[in-house]
Short mmCIF file of C-alpha atoms and ligand atoms in Angstrom, two decimals:
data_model
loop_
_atom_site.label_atom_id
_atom_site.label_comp_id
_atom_site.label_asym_id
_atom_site.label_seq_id
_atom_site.Cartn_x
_atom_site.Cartn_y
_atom_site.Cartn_z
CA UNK N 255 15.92 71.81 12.68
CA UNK N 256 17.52 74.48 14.36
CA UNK N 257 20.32 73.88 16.97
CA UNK N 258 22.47 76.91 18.22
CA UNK N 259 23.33 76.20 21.49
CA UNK N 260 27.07 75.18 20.94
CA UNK N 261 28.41 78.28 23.06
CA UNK N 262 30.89 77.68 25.61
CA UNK N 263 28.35 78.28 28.96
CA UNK N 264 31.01 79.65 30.99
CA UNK N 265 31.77 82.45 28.32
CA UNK N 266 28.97 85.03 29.47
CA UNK N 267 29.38 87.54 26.63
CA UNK N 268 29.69 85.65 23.91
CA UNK N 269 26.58 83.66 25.45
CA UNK N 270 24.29 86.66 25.36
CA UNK N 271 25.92 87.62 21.71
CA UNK N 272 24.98 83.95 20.27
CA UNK N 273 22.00 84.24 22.08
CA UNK N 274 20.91 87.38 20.63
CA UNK N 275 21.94 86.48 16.87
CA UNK N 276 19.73 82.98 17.54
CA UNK N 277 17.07 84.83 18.20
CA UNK N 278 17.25 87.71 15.85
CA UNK N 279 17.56 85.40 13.13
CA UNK N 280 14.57 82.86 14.02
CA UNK N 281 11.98 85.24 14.87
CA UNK N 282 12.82 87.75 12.14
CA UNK N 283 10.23 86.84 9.65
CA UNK N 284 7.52 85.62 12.10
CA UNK N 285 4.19 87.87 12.83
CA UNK N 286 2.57 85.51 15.42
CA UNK N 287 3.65 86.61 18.99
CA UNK N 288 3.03 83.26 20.69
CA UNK N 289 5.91 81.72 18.07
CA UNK N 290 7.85 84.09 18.93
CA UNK N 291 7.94 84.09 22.81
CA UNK N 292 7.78 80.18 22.50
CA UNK N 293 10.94 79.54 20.28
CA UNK N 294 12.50 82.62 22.38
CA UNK N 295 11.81 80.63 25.83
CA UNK N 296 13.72 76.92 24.03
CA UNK N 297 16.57 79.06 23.27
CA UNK N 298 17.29 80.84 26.30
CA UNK N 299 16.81 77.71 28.24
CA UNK N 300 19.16 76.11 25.89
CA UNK N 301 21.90 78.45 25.77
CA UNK N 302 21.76 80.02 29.57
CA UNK N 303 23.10 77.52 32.28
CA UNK N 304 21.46 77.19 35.62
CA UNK N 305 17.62 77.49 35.27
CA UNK N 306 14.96 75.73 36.04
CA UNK N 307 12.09 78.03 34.24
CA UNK N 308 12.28 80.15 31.71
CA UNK N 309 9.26 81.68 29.94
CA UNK N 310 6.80 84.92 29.33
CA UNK N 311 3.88 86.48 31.29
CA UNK N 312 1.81 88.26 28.81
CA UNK N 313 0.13 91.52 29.88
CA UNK N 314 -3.84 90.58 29.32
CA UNK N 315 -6.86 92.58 30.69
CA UNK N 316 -4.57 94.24 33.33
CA UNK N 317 -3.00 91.35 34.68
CA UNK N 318 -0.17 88.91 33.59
CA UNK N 319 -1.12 85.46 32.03
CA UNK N 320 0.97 82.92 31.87
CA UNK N 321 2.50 82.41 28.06
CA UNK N 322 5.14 80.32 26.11
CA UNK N 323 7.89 78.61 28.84
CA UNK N 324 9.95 75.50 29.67
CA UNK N 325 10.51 74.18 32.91
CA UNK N 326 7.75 72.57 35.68
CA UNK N 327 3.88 73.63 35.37
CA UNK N 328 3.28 77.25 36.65
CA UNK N 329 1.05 79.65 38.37
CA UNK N 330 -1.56 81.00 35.34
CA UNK N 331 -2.24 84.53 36.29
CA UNK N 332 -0.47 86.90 38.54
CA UNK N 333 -2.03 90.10 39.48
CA UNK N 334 -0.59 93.81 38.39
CA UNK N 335 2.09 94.37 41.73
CA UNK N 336 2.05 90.34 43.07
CA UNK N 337 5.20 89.00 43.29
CA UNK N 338 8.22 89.74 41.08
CA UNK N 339 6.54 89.08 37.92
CA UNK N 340 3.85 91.83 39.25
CA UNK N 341 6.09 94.26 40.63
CA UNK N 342 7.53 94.33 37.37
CA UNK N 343 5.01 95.00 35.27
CA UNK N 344 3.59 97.65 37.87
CA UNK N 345 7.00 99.19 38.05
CA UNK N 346 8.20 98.20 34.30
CA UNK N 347 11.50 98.13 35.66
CA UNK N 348 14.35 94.88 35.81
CA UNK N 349 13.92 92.82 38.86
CA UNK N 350 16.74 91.30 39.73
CA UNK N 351 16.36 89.28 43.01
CA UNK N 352 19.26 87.04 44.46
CA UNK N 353 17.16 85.17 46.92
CA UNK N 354 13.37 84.86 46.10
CA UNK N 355 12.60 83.47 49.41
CA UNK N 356 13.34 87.27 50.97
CA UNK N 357 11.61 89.19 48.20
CA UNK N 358 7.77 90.21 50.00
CA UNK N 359 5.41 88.41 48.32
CA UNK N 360 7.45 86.01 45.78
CA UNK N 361 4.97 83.47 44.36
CA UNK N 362 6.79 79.89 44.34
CA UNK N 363 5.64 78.01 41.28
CA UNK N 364 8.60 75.77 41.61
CA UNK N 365 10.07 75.30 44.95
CA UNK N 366 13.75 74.83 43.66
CA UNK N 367 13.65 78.78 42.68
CA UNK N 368 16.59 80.65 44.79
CA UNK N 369 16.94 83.54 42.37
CA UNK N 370 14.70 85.20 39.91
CA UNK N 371 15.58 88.00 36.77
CA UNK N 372 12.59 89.24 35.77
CA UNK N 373 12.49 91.71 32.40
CA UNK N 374 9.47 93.74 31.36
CA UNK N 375 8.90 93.44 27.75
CA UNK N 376 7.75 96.87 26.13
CA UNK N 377 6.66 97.85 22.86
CA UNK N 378 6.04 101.43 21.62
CA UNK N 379 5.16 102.66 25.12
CA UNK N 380 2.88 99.21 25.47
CA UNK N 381 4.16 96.20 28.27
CA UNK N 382 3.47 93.63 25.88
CA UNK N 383 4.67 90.88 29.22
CA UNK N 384 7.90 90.12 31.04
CA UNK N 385 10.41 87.46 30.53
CA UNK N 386 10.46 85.17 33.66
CA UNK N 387 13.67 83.38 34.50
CA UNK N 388 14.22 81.32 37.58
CA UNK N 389 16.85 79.74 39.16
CA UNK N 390 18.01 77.10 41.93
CA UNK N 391 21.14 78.67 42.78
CA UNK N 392 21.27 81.72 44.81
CA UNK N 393 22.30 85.30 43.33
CA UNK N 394 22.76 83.43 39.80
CA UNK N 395 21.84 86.46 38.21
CA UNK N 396 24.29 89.82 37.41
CA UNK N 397 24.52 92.81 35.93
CA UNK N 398 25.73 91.09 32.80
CA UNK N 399 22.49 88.87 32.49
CA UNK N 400 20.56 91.84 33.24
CA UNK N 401 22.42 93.79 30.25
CA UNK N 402 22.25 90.29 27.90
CA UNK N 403 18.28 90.28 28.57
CA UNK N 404 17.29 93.56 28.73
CA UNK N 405 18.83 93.80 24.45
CA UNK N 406 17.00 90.14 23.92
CA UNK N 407 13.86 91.87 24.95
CA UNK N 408 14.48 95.14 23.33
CA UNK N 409 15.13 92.85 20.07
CA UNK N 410 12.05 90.64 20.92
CA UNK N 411 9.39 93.41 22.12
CA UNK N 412 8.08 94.48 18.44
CA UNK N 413 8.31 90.56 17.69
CA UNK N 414 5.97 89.76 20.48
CA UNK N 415 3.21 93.16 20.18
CA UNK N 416 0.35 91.71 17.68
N1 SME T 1807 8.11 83.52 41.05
C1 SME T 1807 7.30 84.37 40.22
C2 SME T 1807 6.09 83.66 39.69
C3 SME T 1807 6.28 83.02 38.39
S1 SME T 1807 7.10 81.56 38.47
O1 SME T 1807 8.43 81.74 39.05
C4 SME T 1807 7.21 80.84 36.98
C5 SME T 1807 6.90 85.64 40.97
O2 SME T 1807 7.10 85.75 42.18
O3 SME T 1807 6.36 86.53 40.33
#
């Protein structure tokens, strides 16, 4: 059994450092992506506070398939540019949106979403898929959960590649 989510939630940094070592350590000897992404999404939903989905789009055939998550049933596939998911993988850059419901084109899988931090996940010039997280509370996301997941993907991306 593995249980690490005993960090104090209101302690940000040491949060995304707890985070980090959890996952470093549990996906360090596993090959199979799909592991991977899947014990990734339990413990980000386990150590970050406030979500209500958290999980991986993987980048097949040119457009994003749903993968490994935890939260309510979502949309399967999401085009290249649809949505945030989309827009990051056609821009491979951080989305970061405080309020879904004024972001052009935001797909609502799960209408309690306010907020949304969206990470491509990138492997030796590859997108390998983008980490999804949503939230109900408005502008839950900062610069410091951008920071934390950008390093859990940069940590996770040859861990997820095939
Ligand atoms: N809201 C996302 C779709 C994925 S769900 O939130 C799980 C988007 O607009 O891309």
């Amino acid at each position: 059994m593995y249980d690490f989510a005993k960090t104090d939630p209101n302690d940000k940094a040491a949060l995304y450092t707890d985070l980090l070592s959890a996952l470093g350590a549990i996906t360090a000897e596993e090959p199979d992506p799909i592991a991977n992404m899947a014990n990734a999404a339990a413990l980000i939903w386990d150590f970050l506070p406030d979500l209500n989905w958290a999980g991986f789009y993987r980048v097949i055939d040119g457009e994003l398939v749903l993968g490994p998550f935890q939260g309510k049933a979502a949309c399967i596939r999401i085009a290249r540019g649809q949505g945030v998911c989309g827009t990051a993988m056609a821009t491979r850059e951080i989305q970061c949106i405080d309020d879904v419901h004024a972001f052009p084109g935001h797909i609502a899988c799960d209408a309690r979403s306010m907020s949304e931090l969206v990470v491509p996940i990138e492997h030796e010039g590859r997108l390998i898929g983008v980490l999804d997280l949503d939230s109900p509370t408005l502008a839950r996301f900062d610069a410091q959960d951008v920071e934390g997941c950008a390093e859990l993907m940069a940590v996770l991306g040859p861990r997820v590649a095939g």
